[in-house]
mmCIF file of C-alpha atoms in Angstrom:
data_model
loop_
_atom_site.group_PDB
_atom_site.id
_atom_site.type_symbol
_atom_site.label_atom_id
_atom_site.label_comp_id
_atom_site.label_asym_id
_atom_site.label_seq_id
_atom_site.Cartn_x
_atom_site.Cartn_y
_atom_site.Cartn_z
ATOM 1 C CA MET A 965 2.505 -27.861 0.743
ATOM 2 C CA THR A 966 5.617 -25.887 -0.139
ATOM 3 C CA ILE A 967 6.462 -24.621 -3.629
ATOM 4 C CA GLN A 968 9.322 -27.141 -3.791
ATOM 5 C CA GLU A 969 6.986 -30.007 -2.913
ATOM 6 C CA LYS A 970 4.458 -28.917 -5.546
ATOM 7 C CA TYR A 971 7.243 -28.696 -8.120
ATOM 8 C CA ARG A 972 8.440 -32.179 -7.231
ATOM 9 C CA LEU A 973 4.931 -33.611 -7.661
ATOM 10 C CA HIS A 974 4.452 -31.906 -11.034
ATOM 11 C CA LEU A 975 7.836 -33.140 -12.225
ATOM 12 C CA LYS A 976 7.184 -36.715 -11.054
ATOM 13 C CA SER A 977 3.720 -36.760 -12.622
ATOM 14 C CA LEU A 978 4.948 -35.517 -16.001
ATOM 15 C CA SER A 979 7.913 -37.902 -15.944
ATOM 16 C CA ASP A 980 5.665 -40.886 -15.148
ATOM 17 C CA GLU A 981 3.330 -39.877 -17.960
ATOM 18 C CA LEU A 982 6.219 -39.849 -20.423
ATOM 19 C CA LEU A 983 7.287 -43.313 -19.258
ATOM 20 C CA ALA A 984 3.778 -44.613 -19.859
ATOM 21 C CA LEU A 985 3.477 -42.989 -23.295
ATOM 22 C CA GLN A 986 6.771 -44.365 -24.587
ATOM 23 C CA LYS A 987 6.261 -47.886 -23.277
ATOM 24 C CA PRO A 988 4.833 -49.406 -26.508
ATOM 25 C CA ILE A 989 7.561 -47.801 -28.670
ATOM 26 C CA ARG A 990 10.075 -50.560 -29.403
ATOM 27 C CA ILE A 991 12.571 -49.516 -32.055
ATOM 28 C CA LEU A 992 14.393 -52.815 -32.566
ATOM 29 C CA ASP A 993 11.170 -54.832 -32.641
ATOM 30 C CA ALA A 994 9.835 -52.472 -35.305
ATOM 31 C CA ILE A 995 12.779 -53.056 -37.669
ATOM 32 C CA LYS A 996 13.774 -56.658 -36.929
ATOM 33 C CA TRP A 997 14.217 -59.177 -39.726
ATOM 34 C CA PRO A 998 12.559 -62.614 -39.469
ATOM 35 C CA ARG A 999 14.879 -65.585 -39.005
ATOM 36 C CA HIS A 1000 13.717 -67.422 -42.095
ATOM 37 C CA LEU A 1001 15.145 -64.676 -44.344
ATOM 38 C CA GLN A 1002 18.652 -65.545 -43.197
ATOM 39 C CA ALA A 1003 18.158 -69.226 -44.001
ATOM 40 C CA ASP A 1004 16.737 -68.361 -47.417
ATOM 41 C CA PHE A 1005 19.552 -65.915 -48.172
ATOM 42 C CA LEU A 1006 22.334 -68.335 -47.245
ATOM 43 C CA ALA A 1007 20.671 -71.264 -48.975
ATOM 44 C CA ASN A 1008 20.628 -69.186 -52.155
ATOM 45 C CA GLY A 1009 24.352 -68.561 -51.848
ATOM 46 C CA GLY A 1010 23.827 -64.876 -51.122
ATOM 47 C CA ARG A 1011 22.950 -64.175 -54.742
ATOM 48 C CA ALA A 1012 19.742 -62.242 -54.033
ATOM 49 C CA LEU A 1013 19.051 -59.528 -51.461
ATOM 50 C CA PRO A 1014 16.533 -60.318 -48.714
ATOM 51 C CA ALA A 1015 12.982 -59.351 -49.672
ATOM 52 C CA ILE A 1016 12.830 -56.424 -47.266
ATOM 53 C CA ASP A 1017 11.359 -53.157 -48.504
ATOM 54 C CA GLN A 1018 8.704 -50.626 -47.585
ATOM 55 C CA HIS A 1019 5.924 -53.163 -48.137
ATOM 56 C CA PHE A 1020 7.637 -55.582 -45.753
ATOM 57 C CA TYR A 1021 7.758 -52.956 -43.012
ATOM 58 C CA ASP A 1022 4.191 -51.807 -43.684
ATOM 59 C CA ALA A 1023 3.119 -55.343 -42.824
ATOM 60 C CA LEU A 1024 5.220 -55.354 -39.631
ATOM 61 C CA PRO A 1025 3.020 -53.838 -36.886
ATOM 62 C CA LEU A 1026 4.441 -51.118 -34.673
ATOM 63 C CA GLY A 1027 2.277 -51.959 -31.679
ATOM 64 C CA PHE A 1028 0.887 -48.430 -31.520
ATOM 65 C CA ASP A 1029 -0.797 -45.878 -33.753
ATOM 66 C CA PRO A 1030 2.027 -43.540 -34.863
ATOM 67 C CA ARG A 1031 -0.222 -40.554 -35.582
ATOM 68 C CA ASN A 1032 -2.043 -40.706 -32.241
ATOM 69 C CA LYS A 1033 1.166 -41.399 -30.330
ATOM 70 C CA TYR A 1034 2.854 -38.425 -31.973
ATOM 71 C CA LEU A 1035 -0.037 -36.140 -31.004
ATOM 72 C CA GLU A 1036 -0.032 -37.473 -27.432
ATOM 73 C CA LEU A 1037 3.667 -36.726 -27.107
ATOM 74 C CA LYS A 1038 3.244 -33.266 -28.593
ATOM 75 C CA GLU A 1039 0.468 -32.488 -26.111
ATOM 76 C CA LEU A 1040 2.646 -33.700 -23.229
ATOM 77 C CA ARG A 1041 5.560 -31.569 -24.403
ATOM 78 C CA ASP A 1042 3.346 -28.467 -24.469
ATOM 79 C CA ARG A 1043 1.974 -29.290 -21.015
ATOM 80 C CA ILE A 1044 5.483 -29.684 -19.583
ATOM 81 C CA ARG A 1045 6.331 -26.240 -20.862
ATOM 82 C CA ARG A 1046 3.178 -24.714 -19.359
ATOM 83 C CA ARG A 1047 3.473 -26.375 -15.952
ATOM 84 C CA LEU A 1048 7.210 -26.103 -15.357
ATOM 85 C CA GLY A 1049 7.908 -22.959 -17.354
ATOM 86 C CA PRO A 1050 10.035 -22.362 -20.461
ATOM 87 C CA ARG A 1051 13.250 -21.791 -18.475
ATOM 88 C CA ASP A 1052 13.092 -24.744 -16.087
ATOM 89 C CA ASP A 1053 16.177 -26.937 -16.532
ATOM 90 C CA LEU A 1054 14.545 -30.253 -15.704
ATOM 91 C CA GLY A 1055 11.501 -29.272 -17.750
ATOM 92 C CA ARG A 1056 13.828 -28.650 -20.702
ATOM 93 C CA ILE A 1057 15.354 -32.104 -20.305
ATOM 94 C CA LEU A 1058 11.900 -33.665 -20.269
ATOM 95 C CA GLN A 1059 10.866 -31.697 -23.363
ATOM 96 C CA GLU A 1060 13.998 -32.758 -25.231
ATOM 97 C CA THR A 1061 13.307 -36.381 -24.311
ATOM 98 C CA VAL A 1062 9.779 -36.050 -25.668
ATOM 99 C CA ASP A 1063 11.206 -34.506 -28.855
ATOM 100 C CA GLN A 1064 13.466 -37.532 -29.293
ATOM 101 C CA TYR A 1065 10.529 -39.917 -29.041
ATOM 102 C CA MET A 1066 8.700 -37.863 -31.643
ATOM 103 C CA VAL A 1067 11.722 -38.253 -33.954
ATOM 104 C CA VAL A 1068 11.653 -42.008 -33.239
ATOM 105 C CA ILE A 1069 8.049 -42.162 -34.431
ATOM 106 C CA GLU A 1070 8.900 -40.251 -37.605
ATOM 107 C CA MET A 1071 11.843 -42.590 -38.234
ATOM 108 C CA LEU A 1072 9.687 -45.688 -37.826
ATOM 109 C CA ARG A 1073 7.089 -44.244 -40.180
ATOM 110 C CA GLN A 1074 9.855 -44.062 -42.821
ATOM 111 C CA ARG A 1075 10.945 -47.701 -42.554
ATOM 112 C CA GLY A 1076 12.227 -48.973 -45.873
ATOM 113 C CA GLN A 1077 12.348 -45.451 -47.353
ATOM 114 C CA PRO A 1078 15.153 -42.911 -47.958
ATOM 115 C CA ASP A 1079 14.077 -40.569 -45.142
ATOM 116 C CA PHE A 1080 14.715 -43.328 -42.608
ATOM 117 C CA LEU A 1081 18.396 -42.318 -42.744
ATOM 118 C CA ARG A 1082 17.641 -38.653 -42.070
ATOM 119 C CA TYR A 1083 15.707 -39.405 -38.892
ATOM 120 C CA SER A 1084 18.223 -42.048 -37.815
ATOM 121 C CA GLN A 1085 20.977 -39.448 -38.050
ATOM 122 C CA LEU A 1086 18.892 -36.990 -36.027
ATOM 123 C CA LEU A 1087 18.691 -39.584 -33.262
ATOM 124 C CA TYR A 1088 22.099 -41.241 -33.373
ATOM 125 C CA GLY A 1089 24.265 -38.846 -35.376
ATOM 126 C CA SER A 1090 26.519 -39.268 -38.394
ATOM 127 C CA ALA A 1091 30.259 -39.433 -39.012
ATOM 128 C CA SER A 1092 30.114 -35.803 -40.187
ATOM 129 C CA ASP A 1093 28.779 -34.457 -36.878
ATOM 130 C CA HIS A 1094 31.142 -32.385 -34.751
ATOM 131 C CA LEU A 1095 32.211 -33.913 -31.468
ATOM 132 C CA ARG A 1096 30.734 -32.279 -28.407
ATOM 133 C CA GLY A 1097 32.704 -29.114 -27.625
ATOM 134 C CA ASP A 1098 35.110 -29.605 -30.529
ATOM 135 C CA ARG A 1099 35.298 -28.758 -34.237
ATOM 136 C CA LYS A 1100 36.516 -32.198 -35.235
ATOM 137 C CA THR A 1101 34.233 -34.917 -36.552
ATOM 138 C CA LEU A 1102 34.399 -38.658 -36.024
ATOM 139 C CA ARG A 1103 35.454 -38.997 -39.655
ATOM 140 C CA GLU A 1104 38.375 -36.601 -39.088
ATOM 141 C CA LEU A 1105 39.354 -38.445 -35.913
ATOM 142 C CA GLY A 1106 39.365 -41.746 -37.798
ATOM 143 C CA ALA A 1107 41.416 -40.239 -40.623
ATOM 144 C CA ARG A 1108 43.947 -38.917 -38.115
ATOM 145 C CA LEU A 1109 44.377 -42.338 -36.549
ATOM 146 C CA CYS A 1110 44.882 -43.831 -40.009
ATOM 147 C CA ASP A 1111 47.571 -41.219 -40.699
ATOM 148 C CA ILE A 1112 49.404 -42.001 -37.462
ATOM 149 C CA PHE A 1113 49.498 -45.731 -38.121
ATOM 150 C CA SER A 1114 50.518 -45.177 -41.745
ATOM 151 C CA LEU A 1115 53.580 -43.066 -40.967
ATOM 152 C CA PRO A 1116 56.936 -44.347 -42.290
ATOM 153 C CA GLY A 1117 58.020 -44.997 -38.728
ATOM 154 C CA ALA A 1118 55.355 -47.658 -38.368
ATOM 155 C CA ARG A 1119 56.834 -49.516 -41.323
ATOM 156 C CA HIS A 1120 60.317 -49.321 -39.781
ATOM 157 C CA LEU A 1121 59.135 -51.479 -36.913
ATOM 158 C CA VAL A 1122 58.713 -54.522 -39.165
ATOM 159 C CA ARG A 1123 62.113 -54.301 -40.853
ATOM 160 C CA PRO A 1124 63.896 -56.775 -38.508
ATOM 161 C CA TYR A 1125 61.692 -59.535 -39.902
ATOM 162 C CA PRO A 1126 63.482 -60.934 -42.962
ATOM 163 C CA LYS A 1127 61.455 -61.928 -46.027
ATOM 164 C CA GLU A 1128 62.521 -65.564 -45.786
ATOM 165 C CA PHE A 1129 59.421 -67.429 -46.986
ATOM 166 C CA GLU A 1130 58.292 -67.761 -50.577
ATOM 167 C CA GLY A 1131 56.361 -70.171 -52.742
ATOM 168 C CA GLU A 1132 55.479 -73.518 -51.192
ATOM 169 C CA ALA A 1133 57.423 -72.698 -48.011
ATOM 170 C CA ALA A 1134 55.146 -69.729 -47.337
ATOM 171 C CA VAL A 1135 52.075 -71.862 -48.115
ATOM 172 C CA ALA A 1136 53.199 -74.600 -45.715
ATOM 173 C CA LYS A 1137 53.998 -72.118 -42.945
ATOM 174 C CA LEU A 1138 50.636 -70.326 -43.160
ATOM 175 C CA GLN A 1139 48.734 -73.575 -43.604
ATOM 176 C CA GLY A 1140 50.273 -74.875 -40.413
ATOM 177 C CA LYS A 1141 49.178 -71.787 -38.492
ATOM 178 C CA LEU A 1142 45.616 -71.959 -39.804
ATOM 179 C CA SER A 1143 45.255 -75.692 -39.310
ATOM 180 C CA SER A 1144 45.546 -75.239 -35.554
ATOM 181 C CA TYR A 1145 42.643 -72.779 -35.703
ATOM 182 C CA PHE A 1146 40.483 -74.404 -38.382
ATOM 183 C CA SER A 1147 40.972 -77.940 -37.099
ATOM 184 C CA ASP A 1148 38.579 -79.465 -39.636
ATOM 185 C CA GLY A 1149 40.906 -78.529 -42.500
ATOM 186 C CA THR A 1150 38.268 -76.539 -44.392
ATOM 187 C CA VAL A 1151 40.598 -73.599 -45.063
ATOM 188 C CA GLN A 1152 43.260 -74.197 -47.685
ATOM 189 C CA VAL A 1153 46.283 -72.045 -48.544
ATOM 190 C CA LYS A 1154 47.499 -72.119 -52.154
ATOM 191 C CA LEU A 1155 49.735 -70.258 -54.582
ATOM 192 C CA SER A 1156 48.372 -68.062 -57.354
ATOM 193 C CA ASP A 1157 49.793 -66.159 -60.321
ATOM 194 C CA GLY A 1158 46.527 -64.301 -60.897
ATOM 195 C CA ILE A 1159 46.416 -61.859 -57.982
ATOM 196 C CA VAL A 1160 47.970 -58.411 -57.846
ATOM 197 C CA SER A 1161 48.272 -58.150 -54.073
ATOM 198 C CA ASP A 1162 50.479 -60.383 -51.944
ATOM 199 C CA ALA A 1163 47.476 -62.310 -50.637
ATOM 200 C CA ALA A 1164 43.721 -62.639 -51.104
ATOM 201 C CA ALA A 1165 41.006 -64.526 -49.217
ATOM 202 C CA GLY A 1166 37.998 -66.412 -50.528
ATOM 203 C CA GLY A 1167 35.222 -68.304 -48.804
ATOM 204 C CA ASP A 1168 37.396 -71.241 -47.733
ATOM 205 C CA TYR A 1169 40.861 -70.461 -49.039
ATOM 206 C CA ILE A 1170 43.720 -67.970 -48.938
ATOM 207 C CA LYS A 1171 45.806 -67.309 -52.039
ATOM 208 C CA LEU A 1172 49.434 -66.222 -51.798
ATOM 209 C CA ASN A 1173 51.113 -64.462 -54.692
ATOM 210 C CA SER A 1174 53.641 -66.926 -56.114
ATOM 211 C CA HIS A 1175 56.076 -64.061 -56.830
ATOM 212 C CA ALA A 1176 55.961 -62.547 -53.330
ATOM 213 C CA ARG A 1177 58.238 -63.142 -50.366
ATOM 214 C CA PHE A 1178 56.926 -63.125 -46.796
ATOM 215 C CA SER A 1179 58.380 -62.568 -43.359
ATOM 216 C CA GLU A 1180 57.252 -64.330 -40.193
ATOM 217 C CA LEU A 1181 55.346 -61.166 -39.230
ATOM 218 C CA ASP A 1182 53.675 -61.038 -42.658
ATOM 219 C CA LEU A 1183 52.366 -64.551 -42.163
ATOM 220 C CA GLN A 1184 51.160 -63.756 -38.640
ATOM 221 C CA VAL A 1185 49.209 -60.787 -40.017
ATOM 222 C CA LEU A 1186 47.768 -62.927 -42.815
ATOM 223 C CA GLU A 1187 46.755 -65.563 -40.282
ATOM 224 C CA VAL A 1188 44.752 -63.035 -38.277
ATOM 225 C CA HIS A 1189 43.447 -60.726 -40.996
ATOM 226 C CA GLU A 1190 42.787 -63.064 -43.892
ATOM 227 C CA GLY A 1191 42.245 -66.196 -41.792
ATOM 228 C CA TRP A 1192 40.539 -65.313 -38.550
ATOM 229 C CA VAL A 1193 38.697 -62.235 -39.844
ATOM 230 C CA HIS A 1194 37.784 -62.859 -43.497
ATOM 231 C CA VAL A 1195 37.626 -66.629 -43.764
ATOM 232 C CA GLY A 1196 36.928 -67.139 -40.062
ATOM 233 C CA THR A 1197 33.863 -64.915 -40.074
ATOM 234 C CA SER A 1198 31.239 -67.526 -40.901
ATOM 235 C CA GLU A 1199 28.258 -66.674 -43.169
ATOM 236 C CA HIS A 1200 25.929 -66.353 -40.155
ATOM 237 C CA ASP A 1201 28.086 -63.691 -38.454
ATOM 238 C CA ALA A 1202 28.526 -61.710 -41.667
ATOM 239 C CA TYR A 1203 24.780 -61.717 -42.251
ATOM 240 C CA MET A 1204 24.045 -60.555 -38.695
ATOM 241 C CA ILE A 1205 26.586 -57.717 -38.896
ATOM 242 C CA THR A 1206 25.125 -56.533 -42.196
ATOM 243 C CA GLN A 1207 21.626 -56.774 -40.785
ATOM 244 C CA ARG A 1208 22.569 -54.397 -37.956
ATOM 245 C CA VAL A 1209 23.452 -51.749 -40.528
ATOM 246 C CA PHE A 1210 20.506 -52.112 -42.901
ATOM 247 C CA ARG A 1211 17.591 -52.987 -40.598
ATOM 248 C CA GLY A 1212 14.882 -50.391 -40.980
ATOM 249 C CA GLY A 1213 16.599 -48.866 -44.007
ATOM 250 C CA MET A 1214 16.999 -49.985 -47.604
ATOM 251 C CA VAL A 1215 18.935 -53.177 -48.320
ATOM 252 C CA GLY A 1216 19.735 -51.883 -51.805
ATOM 253 C CA GLY A 1217 21.494 -48.830 -50.346
ATOM 254 C CA GLY A 1218 20.534 -45.236 -49.710
ATOM 255 C CA ALA A 1219 19.366 -45.530 -46.096
ATOM 256 C CA CYS A 1220 20.879 -47.294 -43.101
ATOM 257 C CA PHE A 1221 20.494 -47.529 -39.325
ATOM 258 C CA THR A 1222 23.180 -45.397 -37.645
ATOM 259 C CA LYS A 1223 22.690 -46.561 -34.052
ATOM 260 C CA ASP A 1224 26.100 -48.254 -33.763
ATOM 261 C CA LEU A 1225 27.776 -44.925 -34.541
ATOM 262 C CA SER A 1226 26.431 -43.537 -31.264
ATOM 263 C CA TYR A 1227 28.555 -46.042 -29.328
ATOM 264 C CA VAL A 1228 31.781 -44.777 -30.887
ATOM 265 C CA ARG A 1229 30.847 -41.143 -30.457
ATOM 266 C CA GLY A 1230 29.621 -41.804 -26.926
ATOM 267 C CA TYR A 1231 32.948 -43.384 -25.973
ATOM 268 C CA VAL A 1232 34.993 -40.454 -27.295
ATOM 269 C CA GLU A 1233 32.753 -37.808 -25.761
ATOM 270 C CA THR A 1234 32.513 -39.568 -22.387
ATOM 271 C CA VAL A 1235 36.313 -39.743 -22.134
ATOM 272 C CA ASN A 1236 36.448 -36.030 -22.976
ATOM 273 C CA PHE A 1237 33.800 -35.326 -20.329
ATOM 274 C CA ILE A 1238 35.793 -37.160 -17.645
ATOM 275 C CA ARG A 1239 38.974 -35.303 -18.608
ATOM 276 C CA SER A 1240 37.124 -31.983 -18.523
ATOM 277 C CA ALA A 1241 35.638 -32.693 -15.087
ATOM 278 C CA VAL A 1242 39.099 -33.484 -13.731
ATOM 279 C CA LEU A 1243 40.670 -30.371 -15.283
ATOM 280 C CA GLU A 1244 37.896 -28.168 -13.916
ATOM 281 C CA GLY A 1245 38.325 -29.683 -10.440
ATOM 282 C CA VAL A 1246 34.857 -31.246 -10.153
ATOM 283 C CA PRO A 1247 35.495 -35.033 -10.211
ATOM 284 C CA GLU A 1248 32.639 -35.484 -7.732
ATOM 285 C CA ILE A 1249 30.219 -35.007 -10.641
ATOM 286 C CA LEU A 1250 31.415 -38.164 -12.434
ATOM 287 C CA PRO A 1251 29.175 -40.699 -10.611
ATOM 288 C CA MET A 1252 26.200 -38.909 -12.178
ATOM 289 C CA LEU A 1253 27.164 -40.622 -15.422
ATOM 290 C CA PHE A 1254 25.323 -43.610 -13.934
ATOM 291 C CA VAL A 1255 22.141 -41.874 -12.844
ATOM 292 C CA GLY A 1256 20.387 -43.106 -16.003
ATOM 293 C CA LYS A 1257 20.375 -42.598 -19.759
ATOM 294 C CA VAL A 1258 21.464 -38.991 -19.850
ATOM 295 C CA THR A 1259 23.030 -36.441 -22.168
ATOM 296 C CA LEU A 1260 26.468 -35.278 -21.068
ATOM 297 C CA ASP A 1261 25.461 -31.613 -21.205
ATOM 298 C CA ASP A 1262 22.647 -32.312 -18.729
ATOM 299 C CA ILE A 1263 24.808 -33.934 -16.048
ATOM 300 C CA PRO A 1264 25.711 -30.646 -14.283
ATOM 301 C CA VAL A 1265 22.001 -29.790 -14.066
ATOM 302 C CA LEU A 1266 21.150 -33.223 -12.692
ATOM 303 C CA TYR A 1267 24.016 -33.011 -10.185
ATOM 304 C CA GLN A 1268 22.796 -29.652 -8.928
ATOM 305 C CA HIS A 1269 19.304 -31.041 -8.339
ATOM 306 C CA TYR A 1270 20.830 -34.107 -6.677
ATOM 307 C CA LEU A 1271 22.545 -31.783 -4.200
ATOM 308 C CA GLU A 1272 19.168 -30.142 -3.574
ATOM 309 C CA GLY A 1273 17.642 -33.539 -2.794
ATOM 310 C CA LEU A 1274 15.348 -33.582 -5.824
ATOM 311 C CA ILE A 1275 17.153 -36.422 -7.651
ATOM 312 C CA ASP A 1276 18.413 -39.649 -6.080
ATOM 313 C CA ALA A 1277 22.056 -40.668 -6.295
ATOM 314 C CA PRO A 1278 23.013 -43.424 -8.741
ATOM 315 C CA ARG A 1279 22.172 -46.804 -7.259
ATOM 316 C CA TYR A 1280 24.901 -48.817 -8.973
ATOM 317 C CA LEU A 1281 28.473 -47.608 -9.449
ATOM 318 C CA PRO A 1282 31.519 -49.441 -10.881
ATOM 319 C CA PRO A 1283 34.366 -49.696 -8.334
ATOM 320 C CA MET A 1284 36.530 -47.035 -10.015
ATOM 321 C CA PHE A 1285 33.699 -44.510 -9.627
ATOM 322 C CA ARG A 1286 33.151 -45.257 -5.942
ATOM 323 C CA ASP A 1287 36.683 -44.190 -5.059
ATOM 324 C CA LEU A 1288 37.685 -41.498 -7.550
ATOM 325 C CA THR A 1289 41.353 -41.347 -6.508
ATOM 326 C CA GLY A 1290 42.706 -43.631 -9.215
ATOM 327 C CA LEU A 1291 40.433 -42.154 -11.860
ATOM 328 C CA TYR A 1292 41.503 -38.631 -10.908
ATOM 329 C CA VAL A 1293 45.214 -39.480 -11.031
ATOM 330 C CA TRP A 1294 44.982 -41.297 -14.363
ATOM 331 C CA PHE A 1295 42.899 -38.702 -16.183
ATOM 332 C CA GLY A 1296 44.631 -35.853 -14.370
ATOM 333 C CA PHE A 1297 47.999 -36.949 -15.723
ATOM 334 C CA ALA A 1298 46.591 -37.512 -19.229
ATOM 335 C CA SER A 1299 44.827 -34.152 -19.169
ATOM 336 C CA GLY A 1300 47.916 -32.386 -17.876
ATOM 337 C CA MET A 1301 50.041 -33.823 -20.663
ATOM 338 C CA SER A 1302 47.441 -32.767 -23.211
ATOM 339 C CA LEU A 1303 48.100 -29.119 -22.322
ATOM 340 C CA VAL A 1304 51.515 -29.413 -23.951
ATOM 341 C CA ASP A 1305 51.413 -28.118 -27.513
ATOM 342 C CA ILE A 1306 52.582 -31.288 -29.248
ATOM 343 C CA GLY A 1307 52.727 -29.415 -32.553
ATOM 344 C CA ARG A 1308 55.381 -27.042 -31.218
ATOM 345 C CA VAL A 1309 57.258 -29.885 -29.531
ATOM 346 C CA GLN A 1310 57.182 -31.900 -32.750
ATOM 347 C CA GLN A 1311 58.460 -28.890 -34.658
ATOM 348 C CA HIS A 1312 61.315 -28.528 -32.158
ATOM 349 C CA PHE A 1313 62.507 -32.102 -32.748
ATOM 350 C CA ARG A 1314 61.633 -32.348 -36.451
ATOM 351 C CA GLN A 1315 64.975 -31.111 -37.793
ATOM 352 C CA LEU A 1316 66.867 -33.464 -35.494
ATOM 353 C CA PHE A 1317 64.704 -36.410 -36.523
ATOM 354 C CA HIS A 1318 65.106 -35.672 -40.225
ATOM 355 C CA ARG A 1319 68.877 -36.020 -39.929
ATOM 356 C CA LEU A 1320 68.555 -39.613 -38.798
ATOM 357 C CA PRO A 1321 69.382 -42.397 -41.238
ATOM 358 C CA VAL A 1322 66.744 -45.066 -41.741
ATOM 359 C CA ALA A 1323 67.704 -47.938 -39.472
ATOM 360 C CA ASP A 1324 66.336 -50.893 -37.609
ATOM 361 C CA PRO A 1325 65.142 -50.395 -34.009
ATOM 362 C CA ILE A 1326 67.889 -50.780 -31.416
ATOM 363 C CA ILE A 1327 66.008 -53.645 -29.791
ATOM 364 C CA ALA A 1328 64.534 -55.971 -32.400
ATOM 365 C CA PRO A 1329 61.008 -57.304 -31.721
ATOM 366 C CA VAL A 1330 60.803 -60.843 -30.428
ATOM 367 C CA ASP A 1331 59.945 -63.327 -33.166
ATOM 368 C CA ILE A 1332 56.811 -64.955 -31.749
ATOM 369 C CA GLU A 1333 55.491 -68.211 -33.074
ATOM 370 C CA ILE A 1334 51.728 -68.707 -32.888
ATOM 371 C CA ASP A 1335 50.930 -72.396 -32.530
#
C-alpha cells in the first residue's frame, strides 16, 4: 500500500468518525418552541412573553450527553492532529470542523442564558465582524446602503408626483387599493388628528394625518409598507419571525440566535469570492462551491486535492456553473469596473454637479395604478 493510499484511508476513517459523532447533535431541535406556546401567546393578545427560560430548556432533552460528546470530539481532534500531522491542510479542515461542533455543544449548554449569544456569534458571526478579506463590517455595509438611498437625488425622483390627495380623497384612494388585497374588508383606512407622521398602521387599520397631502406614489408606498407589510403580516407570521431570533436565547432580551446573519454575510462573501476568482484568472475553481458545506478559504485546498484525485468533483451543479462563460463575462465586467476609483471620479464631477439647479427628471416616471 502506497503512502497516498494509507493517507486516504486515515482521512476517510477520521472523517467517517466525525460524521458518526455529530449525528445526534441537532441544533434546531434543541432550541425549538412547542406549538401550543404560540396559541397561548396569541390567545392572550400578546400581552405576556412565552414561558421560555433556562428551566424550559433544561427540560428539553438534547438527545446526547453534552459532557461526554464534548470529550469524544476533543479526543478525535487530538487524534486527527497526531495521525495527519499539524501541517496537513485537510487535517486542519477536519480539526476546525470538530472545533465548531464543540462550540455548538457549549452553545446548547447555555440555552436560555446570556452566554448563548456569545457562542452563537462564534458560530454564525455578528454584524460587527469584518467581512472576509476586507475591513468593512456588515453593519457598515448596511449603513452605506442607507446613505445611498437617502441622498437628496433619491428624493428628486418622486417630485413629478403632485401632492393631489388629502383628507377623505386620500382615504378613499388608499382604501380602494387595499380592498383589492384584503378582500374581506378587515383593513380600514381613516383620518386622524392625533398622529405626528403622515401615516401610521395598527392591527387592522391605517391612519392618515388629516393635515397631510399625498401623491399617487405616496399612496402606493403606504399600500405596500403599511398595508402589505405591517397590517398584512398576520399574527402567526410575526410570531414565527420573532421566534427565529429568540429561540435558544432569552425572550426578555440579552441573548439571541444569530444564525440568519450568516446568510447575509455568506451572500456578500460568496459574491466577493466569485469576483476574486475571476480577477485572479481561476474561474475553474468556482464549481467547488458545491462540493459540500465548506468555508470559502478552504476551497483552494479542496480544489488542489480534487486535482490530485483525493476528493470527488461536485455531483450537482446549477447550469451557470456548468458552463462558466456567462458567469465569467458578468463578474469579469463587474470586477473590471470596480477597479475604477469611484471616489476620484466622483470628485471630478462633483463641482459640475453642484452647479446644477434642482429640477425634475427629464423623463417623468410613469404613473402606475395598482388595481
